[in-house]
Amino acid sequence: MDNDDEDRIVLSGNALAALQDFYNQRDKDLEAFEQLTSEGSNRQITSISTFKEDWNASQFWVKPPVVGVDNANLQQFTDATARLLAEQLVQGSTSETSIAVVSAPSVFVQLKNLLATGKYPTPARICLFEYDERFGILGDFVKFDFNKPTNLPPDLRNVFDRILCDPPYHSTECILKYAETVEWLWKGRSEGTCCESRRVICTGQTMKDVVLEAFAGMKQDPFEPEHTARLDNKYACFADFELQR
C-alpha cells in the first residue's frame, strides 16, 4: 500500500449519507431561489428566511456562531427585532423622508412589509446597501462593500434622513468604516427638515466606546436586539433618539 492510500480519508456510511443530504438540500434551495428570482417583484418576501445562507459570505441565519471567529453580525435578527427596528425608521416619517438600511437585509424586508400595509407614507427614497447581490430581488438595492466606505453613487451623498446599519464584524476598523459611510449618506440635522432625523447602529456591546466616539450624538438604548441563534457576544443598540416600543 502506498502512502497516498494510507493518507486518504475514508468517510463512514453515515457521513456519506449526511453529505449527500446536504448536497440534495443545497440543490433544492438553489432551485427555490431561482424560482423566486424569476417571479421578481410579484413575490412579496416576508422574512429573511426566504434567503438561504451563503456560508462563504459569512451568512448564518439559523446556525450557531462559528468557533474561533468574532461573529458579530453573522446571525440575522429575528423577525420581531427586525420589525421593531424597521418601525423606528417609519415612525413620524413623511413622503419627503429618505431611508437607508446598511448591511441589515432582515430590517429592510420588514421595512418593505410595513410600507406595504399603507399605514405609513411612501418615502421619497429607500435603499438597501448590501454586499450580497441576491438581495437585489428586494428592489431599491445598492451594492456596498464596507471596505470601500464611500464608493457609492454620488447622487446618494447627504440624501438620507434616517439610517440604520448593522456592521458585520466587532472590530474598531469595521465600525469606523461604517461611521464614514453613515456620515457620507446622512443628510444631517438642520432646521426646517421634513422629519426628525434618526440614526441607529446595532453592534456588540464590546464596541460601545468605539461607537460613541465614532458616531456623534449617539447613546446606548435599553433595547437589546435578538437574533435567530444565540450569540456569545451581547448585542446592543445605539441611537441618537429614544427607540419607541
mmCIF file of C-alpha atoms in Angstrom:
data_model
loop_
_atom_site.group_PDB
_atom_site.id
_atom_site.type_symbol
_atom_site.label_atom_id
_atom_site.label_comp_id
_atom_site.label_asym_id
_atom_site.label_seq_id
_atom_site.Cartn_x
_atom_site.Cartn_y
_atom_site.Cartn_z
ATOM 1 C CA MET A 1 0.000 0.000 0.000
ATOM 2 C CA ASP A 2 1.485 3.388 -0.957
ATOM 3 C CA ASN A 3 1.483 6.499 1.202
ATOM 4 C CA ASP A 4 -1.379 8.064 -0.765
ATOM 5 C CA ASP A 5 -3.651 5.164 0.160
ATOM 6 C CA GLU A 6 -2.624 5.399 3.799
ATOM 7 C CA ASP A 7 -3.304 9.152 3.952
ATOM 8 C CA ARG A 8 -6.619 9.007 2.137
ATOM 9 C CA ILE A 9 -9.599 9.916 4.345
ATOM 10 C CA VAL A 10 -12.494 7.484 4.071
ATOM 11 C CA LEU A 11 -15.925 8.637 5.219
ATOM 12 C CA SER A 12 -18.254 6.287 7.031
ATOM 13 C CA GLY A 13 -21.588 5.311 5.508
ATOM 14 C CA ASN A 14 -23.419 7.699 7.841
ATOM 15 C CA ALA A 15 -21.084 10.567 6.977
ATOM 16 C CA LEU A 16 -21.515 9.939 3.256
ATOM 17 C CA ALA A 17 -25.297 9.875 3.657
ATOM 18 C CA ALA A 18 -25.221 13.143 5.608
ATOM 19 C CA LEU A 19 -23.028 14.749 2.950
ATOM 20 C CA GLN A 20 -25.400 13.631 0.209
ATOM 21 C CA ASP A 21 -28.353 15.040 2.153
ATOM 22 C CA PHE A 22 -26.513 18.351 2.385
ATOM 23 C CA TYR A 23 -25.931 18.489 -1.369
ATOM 24 C CA ASN A 24 -29.536 17.486 -2.087
ATOM 25 C CA GLN A 25 -30.836 20.264 0.175
ATOM 26 C CA ARG A 26 -28.451 22.763 -1.370
ATOM 27 C CA ASP A 27 -29.764 21.904 -4.835
ATOM 28 C CA LYS A 28 -33.361 22.293 -3.634
ATOM 29 C CA ASP A 29 -32.568 25.673 -2.069
ATOM 30 C CA LEU A 30 -30.905 26.846 -5.274
ATOM 31 C CA GLU A 31 -33.889 25.752 -7.343
ATOM 32 C CA ALA A 32 -36.285 27.520 -4.954
ATOM 33 C CA PHE A 33 -34.269 30.737 -5.093
ATOM 34 C CA GLU A 34 -34.116 30.637 -8.880
ATOM 35 C CA GLN A 35 -37.914 30.312 -8.894
ATOM 36 C CA LEU A 36 -38.155 33.245 -6.510
ATOM 37 C CA THR A 37 -35.899 35.309 -8.756
ATOM 38 C CA SER A 38 -37.979 34.505 -11.838
ATOM 39 C CA GLU A 39 -41.087 35.771 -10.028
ATOM 40 C CA GLY A 40 -39.304 39.078 -9.361
ATOM 41 C CA SER A 41 -41.239 41.895 -7.740
ATOM 42 C CA ASN A 42 -44.513 39.985 -7.992
ATOM 43 C CA ARG A 43 -43.493 37.954 -4.952
ATOM 44 C CA GLN A 44 -43.673 39.631 -1.545
ATOM 45 C CA ILE A 45 -40.867 38.439 0.701
ATOM 46 C CA THR A 46 -41.962 38.482 4.320
ATOM 47 C CA SER A 47 -38.932 37.087 6.142
ATOM 48 C CA ILE A 48 -35.153 36.863 5.813
ATOM 49 C CA SER A 49 -35.505 33.074 5.973
ATOM 50 C CA THR A 50 -36.566 33.207 2.308
ATOM 51 C CA PHE A 51 -32.863 33.619 1.536
ATOM 52 C CA LYS A 52 -30.605 30.690 2.275
ATOM 53 C CA GLU A 53 -27.272 31.382 3.905
ATOM 54 C CA ASP A 54 -24.155 31.804 1.833
ATOM 55 C CA TRP A 55 -21.574 30.318 4.184
ATOM 56 C CA ASN A 56 -18.731 31.623 2.028
ATOM 57 C CA ALA A 57 -20.033 35.142 2.727
ATOM 58 C CA SER A 58 -20.246 34.522 6.489
ATOM 59 C CA GLN A 59 -24.030 34.360 6.470
ATOM 60 C CA PHE A 60 -25.622 32.152 9.094
ATOM 61 C CA TRP A 61 -29.325 32.861 9.533
ATOM 62 C CA VAL A 62 -30.066 29.983 11.869
ATOM 63 C CA LYS A 63 -26.781 28.242 12.560
ATOM 64 C CA PRO A 64 -24.771 28.627 15.793
ATOM 65 C CA PRO A 65 -21.813 31.017 15.767
ATOM 66 C CA VAL A 66 -18.582 29.883 14.136
ATOM 67 C CA VAL A 67 -15.968 28.741 16.613
ATOM 68 C CA GLY A 68 -12.878 30.933 16.645
ATOM 69 C CA VAL A 69 -14.481 33.819 14.761
ATOM 70 C CA ASP A 70 -15.644 37.157 16.177
ATOM 71 C CA ASN A 71 -19.145 36.509 14.936
ATOM 72 C CA ALA A 72 -20.688 39.948 15.296
ATOM 73 C CA ASN A 73 -23.457 40.000 12.711
ATOM 74 C CA LEU A 74 -23.010 36.543 11.230
ATOM 75 C CA GLN A 75 -26.508 35.938 12.593
ATOM 76 C CA GLN A 76 -29.562 37.777 11.372
ATOM 77 C CA PHE A 77 -32.164 39.476 13.543
ATOM 78 C CA THR A 78 -35.346 37.681 14.452
ATOM 79 C CA ASP A 79 -38.377 38.920 12.536
ATOM 80 C CA ALA A 80 -39.680 40.614 15.717
ATOM 81 C CA THR A 81 -36.439 42.538 16.253
ATOM 82 C CA ALA A 82 -36.160 43.435 12.576
ATOM 83 C CA ARG A 83 -39.740 44.704 12.589
ATOM 84 C CA LEU A 84 -39.203 46.858 15.687
ATOM 85 C CA LEU A 85 -36.084 48.376 14.151
ATOM 86 C CA ALA A 86 -37.906 48.991 10.878
ATOM 87 C CA GLU A 87 -40.685 50.736 12.792
ATOM 88 C CA GLN A 88 -38.154 53.246 14.112
ATOM 89 C CA LEU A 89 -37.398 54.229 10.526
ATOM 90 C CA VAL A 90 -41.004 54.923 9.515
ATOM 91 C CA GLN A 91 -42.496 56.387 12.696
ATOM 92 C CA GLY A 92 -43.129 60.083 12.122
ATOM 93 C CA SER A 93 -41.862 59.891 8.546
ATOM 94 C CA THR A 94 -43.318 61.824 5.619
ATOM 95 C CA SER A 95 -43.429 61.474 1.857
ATOM 96 C CA GLU A 96 -40.206 63.511 1.777
ATOM 97 C CA THR A 97 -38.288 61.151 4.060
ATOM 98 C CA SER A 98 -35.361 59.161 2.669
ATOM 99 C CA ILE A 99 -34.396 55.945 4.467
ATOM 100 C CA ALA A 100 -31.165 53.932 4.209
ATOM 101 C CA VAL A 101 -30.632 50.429 5.601
ATOM 102 C CA VAL A 102 -26.983 49.394 5.578
ATOM 103 C CA SER A 103 -25.971 45.729 5.905
ATOM 104 C CA ALA A 104 -29.237 44.749 7.583
ATOM 105 C CA PRO A 105 -31.367 42.968 4.956
ATOM 106 C CA SER A 106 -33.683 41.472 7.593
ATOM 107 C CA VAL A 107 -34.635 45.006 8.665
ATOM 108 C CA PHE A 108 -35.119 46.036 5.051
ATOM 109 C CA VAL A 109 -37.519 43.119 4.481
ATOM 110 C CA GLN A 110 -39.607 44.272 7.437
ATOM 111 C CA LEU A 111 -39.423 47.889 6.249
ATOM 112 C CA LYS A 112 -40.912 46.811 2.943
ATOM 113 C CA ASN A 113 -43.618 44.855 4.787
ATOM 114 C CA LEU A 114 -44.555 47.882 6.905
ATOM 115 C CA LEU A 115 -44.783 50.168 3.875
ATOM 116 C CA ALA A 116 -46.943 47.585 2.096
ATOM 117 C CA THR A 117 -49.596 47.940 4.821
ATOM 118 C CA GLY A 118 -50.332 51.501 3.724
ATOM 119 C CA LYS A 119 -50.153 52.745 7.319
ATOM 120 C CA TYR A 120 -47.117 54.898 6.627
ATOM 121 C CA PRO A 121 -46.365 57.491 3.935
ATOM 122 C CA THR A 122 -44.411 56.248 0.964
ATOM 123 C CA PRO A 123 -40.885 57.646 1.461
ATOM 124 C CA ALA A 124 -39.186 59.734 -1.176
ATOM 125 C CA ARG A 125 -36.476 57.084 -1.292
ATOM 126 C CA ILE A 126 -35.496 53.862 0.442
ATOM 127 C CA CYS A 127 -32.278 51.953 -0.208
ATOM 128 C CA LEU A 128 -30.690 48.740 0.956
ATOM 129 C CA PHE A 129 -26.892 48.955 0.933
ATOM 130 C CA GLU A 130 -25.638 45.376 0.947
ATOM 131 C CA TYR A 131 -22.768 43.253 -0.373
ATOM 132 C CA ASP A 132 -24.832 40.152 -1.238
ATOM 133 C CA GLU A 133 -26.356 40.838 -4.651
ATOM 134 C CA ARG A 134 -29.098 38.232 -4.134
ATOM 135 C CA PHE A 135 -30.925 40.880 -2.123
ATOM 136 C CA GLY A 136 -31.318 42.874 -5.307
ATOM 137 C CA ILE A 137 -34.569 40.960 -5.729
ATOM 138 C CA LEU A 138 -35.995 43.157 -2.951
ATOM 139 C CA GLY A 139 -35.615 46.233 -5.119
ATOM 140 C CA ASP A 140 -34.013 49.567 -4.148
ATOM 141 C CA PHE A 141 -30.682 47.750 -3.874
ATOM 142 C CA VAL A 142 -27.254 49.381 -3.874
ATOM 143 C CA LYS A 143 -24.123 47.235 -3.969
ATOM 144 C CA PHE A 144 -21.977 48.092 -0.939
ATOM 145 C CA ASP A 145 -18.576 46.921 0.274
ATOM 146 C CA PHE A 146 -17.698 48.317 3.691
ATOM 147 C CA ASN A 147 -14.011 48.102 2.790
ATOM 148 C CA LYS A 148 -14.779 50.968 0.400
ATOM 149 C CA PRO A 149 -16.965 53.124 2.686
ATOM 150 C CA THR A 150 -17.829 55.895 0.229
ATOM 151 C CA ASN A 151 -17.582 54.053 -3.077
ATOM 152 C CA LEU A 152 -21.255 54.724 -3.736
ATOM 153 C CA PRO A 153 -23.352 56.537 -6.356
ATOM 154 C CA PRO A 154 -22.573 60.275 -5.993
ATOM 155 C CA ASP A 155 -26.241 61.243 -6.120
ATOM 156 C CA LEU A 156 -26.827 59.441 -2.791
ATOM 157 C CA ARG A 157 -24.456 61.607 -0.792
ATOM 158 C CA ASN A 158 -26.120 63.526 2.075
ATOM 159 C CA VAL A 159 -29.561 62.317 0.974
ATOM 160 C CA PHE A 160 -30.883 60.197 3.842
ATOM 161 C CA ASP A 161 -32.801 61.450 6.866
ATOM 162 C CA ARG A 162 -32.917 58.059 8.570
ATOM 163 C CA ILE A 163 -30.186 55.457 8.565
ATOM 164 C CA LEU A 164 -29.830 52.073 10.242
ATOM 165 C CA CYS A 165 -26.696 49.977 9.976
ATOM 166 C CA ASP A 166 -25.502 46.668 11.375
ATOM 167 C CA PRO A 167 -21.728 46.319 10.885
ATOM 168 C CA PRO A 168 -20.785 42.699 10.169
ATOM 169 C CA TYR A 169 -17.773 42.497 12.480
ATOM 170 C CA HIS A 170 -16.901 43.539 16.009
ATOM 171 C CA SER A 171 -13.736 45.454 15.269
ATOM 172 C CA THR A 172 -12.694 49.067 15.568
ATOM 173 C CA GLU A 173 -11.716 49.178 11.898
ATOM 174 C CA CYS A 174 -15.133 47.930 10.769
ATOM 175 C CA ILE A 175 -17.057 50.344 12.997
ATOM 176 C CA LEU A 176 -15.005 53.321 11.844
ATOM 177 C CA LYS A 177 -15.606 52.452 8.198
ATOM 178 C CA TYR A 178 -19.349 52.269 8.799
ATOM 179 C CA ALA A 179 -19.215 55.600 10.581
ATOM 180 C CA GLU A 180 -17.645 57.038 7.444
ATOM 181 C CA THR A 181 -20.403 55.542 5.294
ATOM 182 C CA VAL A 182 -23.193 56.826 7.545
ATOM 183 C CA GLU A 183 -21.685 60.314 7.612
ATOM 184 C CA TRP A 184 -21.479 60.249 3.799
ATOM 185 C CA LEU A 185 -25.099 59.167 3.379
ATOM 186 C CA TRP A 186 -26.642 61.240 6.139
ATOM 187 C CA LYS A 187 -28.407 64.483 5.323
ATOM 188 C CA GLY A 188 -27.588 65.773 8.786
ATOM 189 C CA ARG A 189 -29.607 67.936 11.117
ATOM 190 C CA SER A 190 -30.909 71.333 10.115
ATOM 191 C CA GLU A 191 -33.913 73.496 10.808
ATOM 192 C CA GLY A 192 -36.881 73.049 8.525
ATOM 193 C CA THR A 193 -36.137 69.442 7.588
ATOM 194 C CA CYS A 194 -39.089 67.295 6.550
ATOM 195 C CA CYS A 195 -38.943 64.972 9.542
ATOM 196 C CA GLU A 196 -36.940 64.011 12.577
ATOM 197 C CA SER A 197 -33.500 62.763 11.620
ATOM 198 C CA ARG A 198 -32.639 59.339 13.041
ATOM 199 C CA ARG A 199 -29.601 57.092 13.093
ATOM 200 C CA VAL A 200 -29.484 53.581 14.565
ATOM 201 C CA ILE A 201 -26.401 51.400 14.947
ATOM 202 C CA CYS A 202 -26.606 47.767 16.078
ATOM 203 C CA THR A 203 -23.426 46.005 17.118
ATOM 204 C CA GLY A 204 -21.769 44.225 20.025
ATOM 205 C CA GLN A 205 -21.761 45.713 23.498
ATOM 206 C CA THR A 206 -17.956 45.422 23.447
ATOM 207 C CA MET A 207 -17.849 48.118 20.756
ATOM 208 C CA LYS A 208 -19.713 50.702 22.855
ATOM 209 C CA ASP A 209 -16.794 53.096 23.359
ATOM 210 C CA VAL A 210 -15.857 52.975 19.683
ATOM 211 C CA VAL A 211 -19.456 53.610 18.565
ATOM 212 C CA LEU A 212 -19.989 56.546 20.950
ATOM 213 C CA GLU A 213 -16.775 58.160 19.762
ATOM 214 C CA ALA A 214 -17.294 57.496 16.053
ATOM 215 C CA PHE A 215 -20.985 58.473 15.888
ATOM 216 C CA ALA A 216 -21.578 61.901 17.419
ATOM 217 C CA GLY A 217 -24.783 62.237 19.423
ATOM 218 C CA MET A 218 -25.312 58.506 19.904
ATOM 219 C CA LYS A 219 -26.435 56.879 23.145
ATOM 220 C CA GLN A 220 -26.994 53.252 24.039
ATOM 221 C CA ASP A 221 -30.689 52.345 24.056
ATOM 222 C CA PRO A 222 -32.093 49.819 26.561
ATOM 223 C CA PHE A 223 -33.399 47.719 23.663
ATOM 224 C CA GLU A 224 -31.365 44.552 23.091
ATOM 225 C CA PRO A 225 -31.673 43.118 19.552
ATOM 226 C CA GLU A 226 -32.380 39.391 19.339
ATOM 227 C CA HIS A 227 -31.008 37.006 16.729
ATOM 228 C CA THR A 228 -32.153 33.778 15.175
ATOM 229 C CA ALA A 229 -29.448 31.900 17.056
ATOM 230 C CA ARG A 230 -27.667 32.538 20.326
ATOM 231 C CA LEU A 231 -24.649 34.825 20.179
ATOM 232 C CA ASP A 232 -21.797 34.595 22.644
ATOM 233 C CA ASN A 233 -21.337 38.359 22.499
ATOM 234 C CA LYS A 234 -24.013 40.602 23.993
ATOM 235 C CA TYR A 235 -25.641 42.730 21.338
ATOM 236 C CA ALA A 236 -26.563 46.384 21.778
ATOM 237 C CA CYS A 237 -28.442 49.145 20.007
ATOM 238 C CA PHE A 238 -27.227 52.735 19.778
ATOM 239 C CA ALA A 239 -29.276 55.654 18.517
ATOM 240 C CA ASP A 240 -29.485 59.448 18.526
ATOM 241 C CA PHE A 241 -33.120 59.250 19.698
ATOM 242 C CA GLU A 242 -35.091 57.090 22.113
ATOM 243 C CA LEU A 243 -36.477 53.987 20.458
ATOM 244 C CA GLN A 244 -40.241 53.578 20.686
ATOM 245 C CA ARG A 245 -41.595 50.160 21.623
#
